[in-house]
Coordinates of C-alpha atoms in Angstrom, one line a residue:
G1 CA 6.1 -45.8 -28.9
I2 CA 2.6 -44.3 -29.4
N3 CA -0.6 -45.7 -28.0
N4 CA -2.8 -46.0 -31.1
N5 CA -5.9 -46.8 -29.1
I6 CA -6.8 -43.2 -28.7
I7 CA -10.1 -42.6 -26.9
L8 CA -12.4 -39.6 -27.4
K9 CA -14.3 -38.4 -24.4
I10 CA -16.9 -35.7 -24.5
L11 CA -17.4 -34.3 -21.0
Y12 CA -20.1 -31.8 -20.0
L13 CA -18.7 -29.6 -17.3
E14 CA -19.9 -26.8 -15.0
N15 CA -18.1 -25.2 -12.1
H16 CA -18.9 -26.6 -8.7
A17 CA -17.2 -25.7 -5.5
S18 CA -15.8 -28.6 -3.6
T19 CA -16.2 -29.0 0.2
T20 CA -13.1 -28.4 2.3
Y21 CA -12.4 -30.6 5.4
I22 CA -10.0 -29.9 8.2
Q23 CA -7.9 -32.2 10.4
Q24 CA -6.0 -31.0 13.4
A25 CA -3.7 -32.8 15.8
C26 CA -0.9 -31.9 18.3
Y27 CA 2.0 -33.1 20.3
G28 CA 1.7 -34.4 23.9
N29 CA 0.1 -37.8 23.7
G30 CA 2.9 -40.3 23.6
F31 CA 3.2 -40.6 19.8
E32 CA -0.5 -41.3 19.5
D33 CA -1.6 -38.2 17.6
Y34 CA -2.2 -38.5 13.9
L35 CA -3.8 -36.5 11.1
I36 CA -6.4 -38.9 9.7
P37 CA -8.3 -37.5 6.7
T38 CA -11.6 -39.4 6.2
C39 CA -13.9 -39.5 3.2
R40 CA -17.0 -41.6 2.5
T41 CA -17.0 -44.8 0.5
G42 CA -16.7 -44.0 -3.2
E43 CA -14.5 -40.9 -2.7
K44 CA -10.8 -40.3 -2.9
I45 CA -8.8 -38.1 -0.5
Y46 CA -6.9 -35.1 -1.8
V47 CA -4.7 -33.3 0.7
Y48 CA -3.8 -29.8 -0.6
D49 CA -2.4 -28.0 2.4
V50 CA -0.6 -28.9 5.7
F51 CA 0.5 -26.2 8.1
V52 CA 2.4 -26.3 11.4
Y53 CA 1.6 -23.8 14.1
A54 CA 3.2 -22.6 17.3
K55 CA 1.3 -21.4 20.4
R56 CA 2.2 -18.5 22.7
K57 CA 4.8 -19.4 25.3
E58 CA 2.5 -18.7 28.3
L59 CA 0.2 -21.6 27.3
N60 CA 3.0 -24.2 28.0
C61 CA 1.9 -26.4 25.1
P62 CA 3.9 -29.5 24.4
Q63 CA 6.8 -29.3 21.9
I64 CA 7.6 -33.0 22.1
A65 CA 5.4 -36.0 21.5
T66 CA 5.9 -37.7 24.8
Y67 CA 4.9 -34.8 27.0
F68 CA 1.4 -35.7 28.2
D69 CA 0.4 -32.6 30.1
R70 CA -1.5 -30.5 27.6
N71 CA -4.7 -28.5 27.2
I72 CA -6.4 -29.9 24.1
T73 CA -8.7 -26.8 23.8
Y74 CA -5.9 -24.3 23.7
C75 CA -2.9 -26.4 22.4
C76 CA -4.5 -28.4 19.6
N77 CA -6.8 -26.0 17.7
Y78 CA -6.3 -22.9 15.7
V79 CA -7.7 -19.7 17.3
N80 CA -6.5 -16.7 15.3
E81 CA -3.4 -15.1 14.0
K82 CA -2.6 -13.4 17.3
E83 CA -2.7 -16.7 19.2
D84 CA -1.2 -18.9 16.5
C85 CA 1.9 -18.5 14.4
G86 CA 2.3 -20.9 11.4
Q87 CA 3.4 -21.6 7.9
R88 CA 3.1 -24.4 5.3
Y89 CA 5.0 -27.5 6.6
F90 CA 8.4 -27.9 4.9
G91 CA 9.5 -31.0 6.6
T92 CA 13.0 -32.2 7.5
S93 CA 13.5 -33.8 4.1
S94 CA 11.7 -33.7 0.7
D95 CA 10.4 -37.3 1.3
F96 CA 9.1 -36.5 4.8
E97 CA 7.5 -33.3 3.6
H98 CA 5.6 -35.0 0.7
A99 CA 4.5 -37.8 2.9
H100 CA 2.0 -35.6 4.6
Y101 CA 0.4 -35.1 1.2
S102 CA 1.2 -38.2 -0.8
R103 CA 0.5 -40.9 1.8
C104 CA -3.2 -40.1 1.7
S105 CA -3.9 -38.3 -1.6
G106 CA -5.6 -40.5 -4.2
M107 CA -6.4 -43.2 -1.6
E108 CA -9.8 -44.4 -0.5
T109 CA -8.6 -44.8 3.1
C110 CA -5.6 -43.5 5.0
S111 CA -4.1 -45.0 8.2
G112 CA -2.9 -41.6 9.3
I113 CA 0.1 -39.3 9.3
P114 CA 2.1 -38.6 12.5
V115 CA 2.2 -35.0 13.7
A116 CA 5.5 -33.3 12.8
W117 CA 7.1 -30.0 13.7
N118 CA 9.3 -27.2 12.4
Y119 CA 11.5 -24.7 14.2
T120 CA 9.8 -21.3 14.3
E121 CA 12.7 -18.8 14.4
H122 CA 12.3 -18.0 10.7
F123 CA 8.6 -17.2 10.7
C124 CA 7.6 -16.4 14.3
D125 CA 8.6 -14.0 17.0
I126 CA 10.2 -16.5 19.4
S127 CA 10.0 -14.1 22.3
I128 CA 6.2 -14.6 22.0
F129 CA 5.8 -18.0 20.5
D130 CA 7.3 -21.4 21.2
E131 CA 10.6 -22.3 19.4
R132 CA 9.0 -25.4 17.9
T133 CA 5.6 -25.8 16.5
N134 CA 3.0 -27.5 18.7
Y135 CA 0.4 -28.8 16.3
M136 CA -0.5 -29.5 12.6
K137 CA -3.6 -28.5 10.6
M138 CA -4.5 -30.3 7.3
W139 CA -6.9 -29.1 4.6
Y140 CA -8.3 -31.8 2.3
S141 CA -11.2 -32.5 -0.1
C142 CA -13.1 -35.7 -0.9
I143 CA -13.2 -36.3 -4.7
P144 CA -16.1 -38.6 -5.9
D145 CA -15.1 -41.6 -7.9
I146 CA -17.9 -40.9 -10.2
S147 CA -16.2 -37.7 -11.3
S148 CA -12.8 -39.2 -11.6
M149 CA -11.2 -41.0 -14.5
S150 CA -7.9 -42.0 -16.0
I151 CA -6.8 -40.4 -19.3
N152 CA -6.7 -44.0 -20.6
S153 CA -10.3 -44.8 -19.5
I154 CA -13.7 -44.8 -21.2
S155 CA -15.9 -41.8 -21.9
M156 CA -18.0 -39.9 -19.2
L157 CA -21.0 -37.6 -19.1
T158 CA -21.3 -35.4 -16.1
D159 CA -22.3 -31.9 -14.8
N160 CA -19.6 -32.0 -12.2
P161 CA -15.9 -31.1 -12.5
V162 CA -13.8 -33.9 -13.9
F163 CA -10.8 -35.1 -12.1
L164 CA -8.4 -36.6 -14.6
F165 CA -5.4 -38.7 -13.4
S166 CA -2.6 -40.6 -15.0
E167 CA -2.7 -44.4 -15.3
N168 CA -2.0 -46.2 -12.0
Y169 CA -2.3 -43.0 -9.9
P170 CA -1.2 -42.5 -7.1
A171 CA 1.6 -44.8 -8.3
T172 CA 3.7 -43.7 -11.2
M173 CA 2.5 -44.2 -14.8
S174 CA 3.7 -46.9 -17.0
E175 CA 6.5 -46.4 -19.6
C176 CA 5.9 -44.5 -22.8
S177 CA 4.8 -47.4 -25.1
V178 CA 1.7 -47.9 -22.9
T179 CA 0.8 -44.3 -22.0
S180 CA 2.1 -41.8 -24.7
G181 CA -0.5 -40.6 -27.1
A182 CA -3.5 -41.1 -24.8
T183 CA -6.0 -38.4 -25.9
C184 CA -9.3 -37.0 -24.6
A185 CA -11.6 -34.2 -25.7
L186 CA -13.7 -32.1 -23.2
Q187 CA -16.5 -29.7 -23.7
T188 CA -18.8 -27.5 -21.6
T189 CA -22.6 -27.6 -22.1
N190 CA -23.1 -24.0 -21.2
G191 CA -20.5 -22.5 -23.6
S192 CA -18.1 -21.6 -20.7
P193 CA -14.4 -21.7 -21.2
I194 CA -12.5 -24.5 -19.5
Q195 CA -10.0 -24.1 -16.7
I196 CA -7.5 -26.7 -15.5
T197 CA -6.3 -26.8 -11.9
V198 CA -3.3 -29.0 -10.9
L199 CA -3.9 -31.0 -7.8
D200 CA -0.8 -33.2 -7.9
L201 CA 1.6 -32.7 -10.8
Q202 CA 4.9 -34.7 -10.7
L203 CA 6.0 -35.0 -14.3
S204 CA 9.4 -36.5 -14.9
D205 CA 12.5 -34.4 -15.5
A206 CA 14.9 -36.9 -14.0
S207 CA 17.3 -36.6 -17.0
G208 CA 17.4 -32.8 -16.6
I209 CA 14.9 -32.5 -19.6
C210 CA 11.2 -32.6 -19.2
S211 CA 10.1 -35.9 -20.6
Q212 CA 6.4 -35.8 -20.0
R213 CA 3.8 -33.2 -21.0
L214 CA 0.1 -32.6 -21.4
Y215 CA -0.5 -30.9 -24.7
I216 CA -3.7 -28.9 -25.0
T217 CA -5.4 -27.2 -27.9
D218 CA -8.8 -25.3 -28.0
G219 CA -8.8 -24.4 -31.7
F220 CA -7.6 -20.9 -30.9
S221 CA -4.2 -21.5 -29.2
N222 CA -2.0 -24.4 -28.2
T223 CA -0.3 -24.8 -24.8
E224 CA 1.2 -27.5 -22.6
I225 CA 1.4 -28.4 -19.0
S226 CA 5.0 -29.4 -18.3
C227 CA 7.5 -30.0 -15.6
Q228 CA 7.8 -26.3 -14.8
D229 CA 4.2 -26.6 -13.5
N230 CA 5.0 -29.3 -11.0
N231 CA 3.3 -28.0 -7.9
H232 CA 4.3 -29.9 -4.7
F233 CA 0.6 -30.4 -3.9
Q234 CA 0.0 -26.6 -4.0
K235 CA -3.4 -26.4 -5.8
R236 CA -3.4 -23.8 -8.5
I237 CA -5.0 -22.9 -11.9
V238 CA -2.6 -23.4 -14.7
Y239 CA -4.8 -23.1 -17.8
K240 CA -7.9 -21.4 -19.1
S241 CA -9.2 -22.0 -22.6
I242 CA -10.7 -19.5 -25.0
N243 CA -13.3 -21.8 -26.4
S244 CA -15.6 -24.2 -24.7
R245 CA -14.0 -27.3 -26.1
I246 CA -10.4 -28.6 -25.7
E247 CA -8.4 -31.6 -26.7
M248 CA -5.7 -33.0 -24.5
R249 CA -2.8 -35.4 -25.3
L250 CA -0.2 -37.0 -23.0
D251 CA 3.3 -37.0 -24.5
N252 CA 5.7 -39.4 -22.6
T253 CA 9.2 -40.3 -23.7
V254 CA 10.3 -42.1 -20.5
T255 CA 11.1 -45.8 -21.1
S256 CA 10.4 -46.8 -17.5
P257 CA 7.6 -46.1 -15.0
A258 CA 7.9 -42.4 -13.9
G259 CA 5.8 -39.4 -13.2
K260 CA 2.1 -38.9 -12.4
F261 CA -0.6 -36.3 -12.4
W262 CA -4.0 -35.5 -11.0
I263 CA -5.8 -32.5 -12.4
Q264 CA -9.2 -30.9 -12.0
I265 CA -11.1 -29.7 -15.2
E266 CA -14.2 -27.5 -15.0
G267 CA -16.1 -24.6 -16.5
A268 CA -14.3 -21.3 -15.9
R269 CA -17.5 -19.6 -14.7
P270 CA -19.1 -20.6 -11.4
K271 CA -22.4 -22.5 -11.6
V272 CA -25.2 -20.2 -10.5
T273 CA -28.8 -20.9 -9.4
P274 CA -31.0 -18.3 -11.1
F275 CA -32.3 -15.7 -8.7
N276 CA -36.1 -15.7 -8.1
F277 CA -36.4 -12.0 -7.3
K278 CA -37.8 -12.6 -3.9
H279 CA -36.6 -12.5 -0.3
K280 CA -38.7 -14.2 2.4
N281 CA -41.5 -14.4 -0.1
R282 CA -41.5 -10.7 -0.8
S283 CA -40.6 -9.0 -4.1
V284 CA -37.2 -7.4 -4.2
V285 CA -35.0 -5.5 -6.8
R286 CA -31.3 -5.7 -6.8
L287 CA -29.8 -2.3 -7.5
A288 CA -26.2 -2.3 -8.7
S289 CA -23.4 0.1 -9.5
W290 CA -20.4 -0.6 -11.8
N291 CA -17.5 1.5 -13.0
V292 CA -16.7 -0.3 -16.3
E293 CA -13.3 1.4 -16.9
R294 CA -13.1 3.3 -20.2
F295 CA -16.0 1.5 -21.8
D296 CA -16.2 2.5 -25.4
G297 CA -17.6 0.8 -28.5
E298 CA -14.5 -1.2 -29.3
K299 CA -14.4 -2.6 -25.7
A300 CA -18.1 -3.4 -26.0
D301 CA -17.5 -5.3 -29.3
N302 CA -15.2 -7.7 -27.4
V303 CA -17.1 -11.0 -27.0
G304 CA -15.4 -11.7 -23.7
V305 CA -16.4 -8.3 -22.3
R306 CA -20.0 -8.7 -23.3
E307 CA -20.1 -12.2 -21.9
V308 CA -18.7 -11.1 -18.5
I309 CA -21.0 -8.0 -18.2
C310 CA -24.2 -9.7 -19.3
M311 CA -23.6 -12.9 -17.3
T312 CA -22.8 -10.9 -14.2
I313 CA -26.1 -9.1 -14.6
L314 CA -28.1 -12.2 -15.2
E315 CA -26.5 -14.5 -12.7
N316 CA -26.8 -11.9 -9.9
G317 CA -30.4 -11.0 -10.8
F318 CA -29.7 -7.2 -11.1
G319 CA -32.7 -5.0 -11.9
V320 CA -31.1 -1.6 -12.2
V321 CA -27.4 -1.0 -12.9
A322 CA -25.8 2.4 -12.8
F323 CA -22.7 2.5 -15.0
Q324 CA -19.8 4.9 -14.7
E325 CA -16.9 5.5 -17.1
L326 CA -18.8 5.1 -20.3
A327 CA -16.5 6.5 -23.0
D328 CA -19.2 7.1 -25.7
E329 CA -23.0 7.3 -26.0
S330 CA -23.5 4.0 -27.8
S331 CA -21.5 1.4 -25.9
L332 CA -24.1 0.7 -23.3
N333 CA -26.7 0.0 -26.0
K334 CA -24.5 -2.9 -27.1
I335 CA -24.9 -4.5 -23.7
C336 CA -28.6 -3.8 -23.7
D337 CA -28.9 -5.4 -27.2
E338 CA -26.9 -8.5 -26.1
L339 CA -29.2 -9.0 -23.1
N340 CA -32.4 -8.7 -25.3
N341 CA -31.1 -10.5 -28.4
P342 CA -28.1 -12.5 -27.3
T343 CA -25.4 -13.6 -29.8
V344 CA -22.7 -14.8 -27.2
P345 CA -23.2 -18.5 -26.7
R346 CA -22.9 -18.3 -22.9
V347 CA -25.6 -15.5 -22.8
K348 CA -27.8 -17.4 -25.2
S349 CA -27.8 -20.5 -23.1
W350 CA -28.7 -18.7 -19.8
A351 CA -31.5 -20.9 -18.2
G352 CA -32.9 -18.2 -15.9
K353 CA -35.1 -15.3 -16.5
R354 CA -33.7 -13.2 -19.3
G355 CA -35.6 -9.9 -18.7
A356 CA -36.6 -7.1 -21.0
W357 CA -33.9 -4.4 -20.9
K358 CA -33.8 -0.7 -21.6
C359 CA -31.0 1.8 -21.1
V360 CA -30.4 5.5 -20.9
V361 CA -27.1 7.4 -21.3
S362 CA -26.5 10.9 -20.1
K363 CA -25.0 13.8 -21.9
S364 CA -21.3 14.2 -21.3
T365 CA -20.7 14.5 -17.6
G366 CA -17.1 15.6 -18.0
R367 CA -13.7 14.4 -19.3
M368 CA -11.8 11.2 -18.6
Y369 CA -8.4 10.3 -20.0
R370 CA -8.6 11.1 -23.8
S371 CA -12.4 11.1 -24.2
M372 CA -15.6 12.5 -22.8
E373 CA -17.2 10.5 -20.0
Y374 CA -20.9 9.5 -19.9
N375 CA -23.0 7.9 -17.2
G376 CA -25.8 5.4 -17.8
F377 CA -28.6 3.3 -16.3
L378 CA -29.6 -0.1 -17.5
Y379 CA -32.9 -1.5 -16.2
D380 CA -35.1 -4.6 -16.6
T381 CA -38.7 -3.6 -17.3
S382 CA -39.9 -7.2 -16.8
Q383 CA -39.3 -6.7 -13.1
G384 CA -41.8 -3.9 -13.1
I385 CA -39.1 -1.2 -13.3
S386 CA -39.6 2.0 -15.2
L387 CA -37.5 5.2 -15.6
K388 CA -39.7 8.3 -15.2
S389 CA -37.0 10.8 -16.0
S390 CA -33.2 11.4 -15.9
A391 CA -30.8 14.3 -16.1
I392 CA -27.2 15.3 -15.2
L393 CA -26.5 17.9 -12.6
E394 CA -26.6 21.3 -14.3
K395 CA -24.6 24.2 -12.9
P396 CA -26.2 27.6 -13.1
N397 CA -24.9 30.1 -15.6
K398 CA -21.5 31.6 -14.8
A399 CA -21.2 29.3 -11.7
T400 CA -18.0 27.6 -10.7
K401 CA -17.7 24.0 -11.7
D402 CA -18.5 21.8 -8.6
F403 CA -17.8 18.4 -10.1
V404 CA -15.2 17.2 -12.6
R405 CA -17.8 14.7 -13.7
R406 CA -21.3 15.8 -13.0
P407 CA -23.7 13.3 -11.2
F408 CA -26.5 11.6 -13.2
V409 CA -30.0 11.5 -11.6
G410 CA -32.6 8.9 -12.4
I411 CA -36.2 8.9 -11.1
F412 CA -37.3 5.2 -10.9
K413 CA -40.5 3.4 -10.2
M414 CA -40.0 -0.3 -9.1
K415 CA -43.5 -1.9 -8.8
R416 CA -45.0 0.1 -5.8
F417 CA -41.7 1.7 -4.7
D418 CA -40.2 4.8 -6.2
C419 CA -36.9 6.5 -5.5
I420 CA -34.2 8.9 -6.8
I421 CA -30.9 7.3 -7.8
T422 CA -27.9 9.5 -8.3
S423 CA -24.9 8.0 -9.9
V424 CA -21.5 9.7 -9.3
H425 CA -17.9 9.4 -10.3
L426 CA -15.9 11.6 -8.0
K427 CA -12.4 13.0 -8.7
A428 CA -9.6 10.5 -8.3
T429 CA -6.9 11.5 -5.8
G430 CA -4.0 10.9 -8.2
L431 CA -1.0 8.7 -7.8
S432 CA 0.5 10.9 -5.0
N433 CA -2.8 12.2 -3.6
E434 CA -2.2 15.5 -5.3
D435 CA -5.9 15.9 -6.0
L436 CA -7.1 14.9 -2.6
D437 CA -8.3 18.4 -1.8
Q438 CA -10.4 18.5 -4.9
L439 CA -12.0 15.1 -4.1
Q440 CA -12.8 16.5 -0.6
A441 CA -14.4 19.5 -2.1
E442 CA -16.6 17.3 -4.3
I443 CA -17.6 15.1 -1.4
D444 CA -18.6 18.3 0.5
K445 CA -20.9 19.2 -2.3
V446 CA -22.8 15.9 -2.3
P447 CA -25.1 16.8 0.6
K448 CA -26.0 19.9 -1.4
V449 CA -27.1 17.6 -4.3
V450 CA -29.3 15.8 -1.8
K451 CA -30.7 19.1 -0.6
A452 CA -31.5 20.1 -4.2
L453 CA -33.3 16.8 -4.7
E454 CA -35.3 17.2 -1.5
D455 CA -36.3 20.7 -2.5
H456 CA -37.5 19.7 -5.9
Y457 CA -39.3 16.5 -4.7
P458 CA -40.7 17.5 -1.2
G459 CA -41.4 14.5 1.0
E460 CA -39.3 12.0 -1.0
K461 CA -37.3 10.0 1.5
D462 CA -35.8 7.3 -0.8
I463 CA -32.6 8.9 -2.1
I464 CA -29.8 6.7 -3.2
L465 CA -26.3 7.9 -3.9
L466 CA -24.0 5.3 -5.6
G467 CA -21.0 5.0 -7.8
D468 CA -17.2 5.4 -7.7
F469 CA -16.3 7.7 -4.7
N470 CA -12.5 7.1 -5.0
L471 CA -12.1 7.0 -1.2
E472 CA -12.8 4.5 1.6
P473 CA -16.3 5.0 3.1
D474 CA -15.0 5.1 6.7
Q475 CA -13.0 8.2 6.1
E476 CA -14.2 11.3 8.0
D477 CA -14.7 13.0 4.7
F478 CA -18.1 11.2 4.5
D479 CA -19.3 12.4 7.9
C480 CA -21.2 15.0 5.9
L481 CA -23.4 12.2 4.5
R482 CA -23.6 10.3 7.8
N483 CA -24.7 13.4 9.5
K484 CA -27.7 13.5 7.1
G485 CA -28.6 10.0 8.1
F486 CA -27.0 8.2 5.2
S487 CA -25.2 4.8 5.6
N488 CA -23.2 2.8 3.1
A489 CA -24.7 -0.6 2.1
I490 CA -21.2 -2.0 1.3
P491 CA -19.4 -2.9 4.6
T492 CA -16.1 -1.2 5.3
G493 CA -13.3 -3.6 4.5
T494 CA -15.2 -5.3 1.7
F495 CA -12.9 -4.4 -1.2
T496 CA -14.4 -3.3 -4.5
N497 CA -11.3 -3.1 -6.8
I498 CA -9.8 -6.0 -8.8
S499 CA -6.9 -6.8 -11.0
N500 CA -5.2 -9.9 -12.4
K501 CA -2.3 -9.3 -10.0
N502 CA -4.6 -8.9 -7.0
M503 CA -8.0 -10.7 -7.4
K504 CA -8.9 -10.1 -3.8
G505 CA -8.7 -6.3 -4.0
S506 CA -7.4 -3.7 -1.6
R507 CA -9.7 -0.7 -1.8
T508 CA -13.4 0.1 -1.1
Y509 CA -14.0 2.9 -3.5
D510 CA -17.5 1.9 -4.8
H511 CA -20.3 2.8 -2.4
I512 CA -24.1 2.7 -2.2
W513 CA -25.3 5.4 0.3
L514 CA -28.9 5.0 1.5
T515 CA -31.1 7.3 3.6
K516 CA -32.3 5.7 6.8
E517 CA -35.7 5.3 5.3
T518 CA -34.4 3.4 2.4
K519 CA -32.1 1.3 4.6
N520 CA -35.2 0.2 6.5
I521 CA -36.7 -1.4 3.4
T522 CA -33.6 -3.3 2.4
S523 CA -33.6 -7.1 2.8
G524 CA -30.2 -7.0 4.5
N525 CA -28.6 -8.6 1.4
S526 CA -25.8 -6.6 -0.4
G527 CA -22.5 -7.5 -1.8
V528 CA -19.5 -7.2 -4.2
V529 CA -19.4 -9.5 -7.2
R530 CA -15.8 -10.8 -7.6
E531 CA -16.3 -14.1 -9.4
G532 CA -16.5 -14.5 -13.1
L533 CA -15.0 -11.1 -14.0
T534 CA -12.2 -12.4 -16.2
N535 CA -12.5 -14.0 -19.6
P536 CA -9.9 -15.6 -21.9
L537 CA -10.9 -13.2 -24.7
I538 CA -10.2 -10.0 -22.7
P539 CA -6.6 -8.6 -23.1
N540 CA -4.3 -8.6 -20.1
G541 CA -1.4 -6.5 -21.2
W542 CA 0.4 -8.6 -23.8
S543 CA -1.5 -11.7 -22.7
W544 CA -5.1 -12.8 -22.4
G545 CA -7.5 -13.6 -19.6
G546 CA -7.9 -10.1 -18.3
V547 CA -10.5 -8.5 -16.0
V548 CA -13.4 -6.6 -17.6
S549 CA -12.7 -3.6 -15.3
D550 CA -10.6 -2.6 -12.4
H551 CA -13.8 -2.2 -10.4
C552 CA -16.2 -4.9 -9.2
P553 CA -20.0 -4.4 -9.3
V554 CA -21.6 -3.6 -6.0
W555 CA -25.3 -4.1 -5.2
V556 CA -28.0 -3.9 -2.6
E557 CA -31.4 -5.6 -2.4
I558 CA -34.5 -3.5 -1.8
Y559 CA -38.1 -4.5 -1.0
V560 CA -40.4 -3.0 -3.6
G561 CA -43.9 -4.1 -2.4
K562 CA -44.8 -0.6 -1.1
D563 CA -43.7 3.0 -0.9
L564 CA -43.8 4.7 2.5
D565 CA -43.4 8.3 1.6
I566 CA -46.0 10.6 -0.1
A567 CA -43.8 12.5 -2.6
D568 CA -44.9 13.2 -6.1
L569 CA -42.1 12.2 -8.5
S570 CA -43.9 13.1 -11.7
T571 CA -42.0 16.3 -12.3
G572 CA -39.3 15.6 -14.9
A573 CA -35.7 15.6 -13.7
E574 CA -34.7 17.1 -17.1
A575 CA -36.1 20.5 -16.1
I576 CA -34.1 20.7 -12.8
K577 CA -31.3 23.2 -12.5
F578 CA -29.3 22.4 -9.4
T579 CA -28.0 25.7 -8.2
L580 CA -24.9 24.5 -6.4
G581 CA -22.3 26.7 -7.8
T582 CA -21.3 30.2 -6.7
E583 CA -22.6 32.8 -9.0
G584 CA -19.9 34.7 -10.7

């Protein structure tokens, strides 16, 4: 039967990070050790991970519960991956495994779960670690009741994520005549797409056929969350909408109580507090670099692409952005126009400072793939930033070509601070490193670019080299820069690439090299933006939800209240001929 009492709920959602809590307990206290997750009144417990760990043999930590001689400091707490070997707890039976999650999840209070163990031979080196695990570690969150509701309940208005659960949760839901057909509608206030994360999904497939589904439509596409998404308490994102409003319906054909779910619904972009352009009450500008991967007019016309790029700039408070891999001369203007006269709902609804943007695009710097490549600067004049002049590196007549893609130089004034920014996109090494020697040759030429700038602008100490260097910054290839006093603002090991298959990245190819004088006027803040770089409207192969580029933007924050050198930067960069090549 179908529940005809369908309730419409309009929910206003933004993305908020939830706090993670940890419980640890170990063997060796006479069966008295328990994992006891604790939340405040008005909150529900959600256990999303339980791991078992073994300690190194020489610590003699207890492997049985009745062995009292133990060192709590060393035996009962995680230290690091060299001292602890562990994995997700898999239990001795499915019932016992799930008890460590289900006994407390969805409850206001929990009496505790006894410490359990696994043999370690399949995931630890038992010549180093104990044969049985010594302790357990639990990760859990506290979900506010005010943000939680049943799909059968009344409407709600909130700025927090909504936690939607089946009737009777954590018990199983009632049979189909009571539950099937329950419907809700959800919408974000800020125009953000909606994402759904499953916390506990146990839809019924007892008959061998999935008998319970959550059907979702956003007006663009239809999808369903079904039994194949059952997650064994492994929290994961299962859905992202294209639009900012979705409708959801529970379909249930089971004629007896069965199945349950608890899901988290929120805006797909993180909530951001607008930047105030100050650090310790002093004015700063955030200087960024971004390889936007084959960025042509067609890519710029994609609404999802414009949203990601513009919102990344606004949310992070960038003042100057150097772009690499522009595929034509007009694509950057579309980003500039969107910032100044927004048409994308998410950009239009931005509550922070919007800025007044200008951009400049270089002449062709070289070739990439099947098109010419251009370089560009985008800058916010409302932050007191102006571009005095710009030019690409020119080789002298009949000289050999020093760079596959020539660097682009901009002379900037930022309030009282002025500097020379050089944006580069060095030669990629190739799939088998066949072009590594050419990349090395280009890196070796970079200090000569610096020398040419110093010669043309005597006394200027603030020279910044940024862009896609296609090599890790700790490589000895960059000793030529370090020997001239440059240092990279992006820490080694902070990855700058991204893909849908590896959102954490694996390479640090994008750098911001600063002279020692410029480093001395940085605020100490720098970073890599990794959040909010996907959008449901961006293609991902034959699917959707792709990343805007395979590079993340990198940035550094600089004080702009004064300028410590005496150089005159009034000479136009357009007139410079950098004599780096060998005359032929």
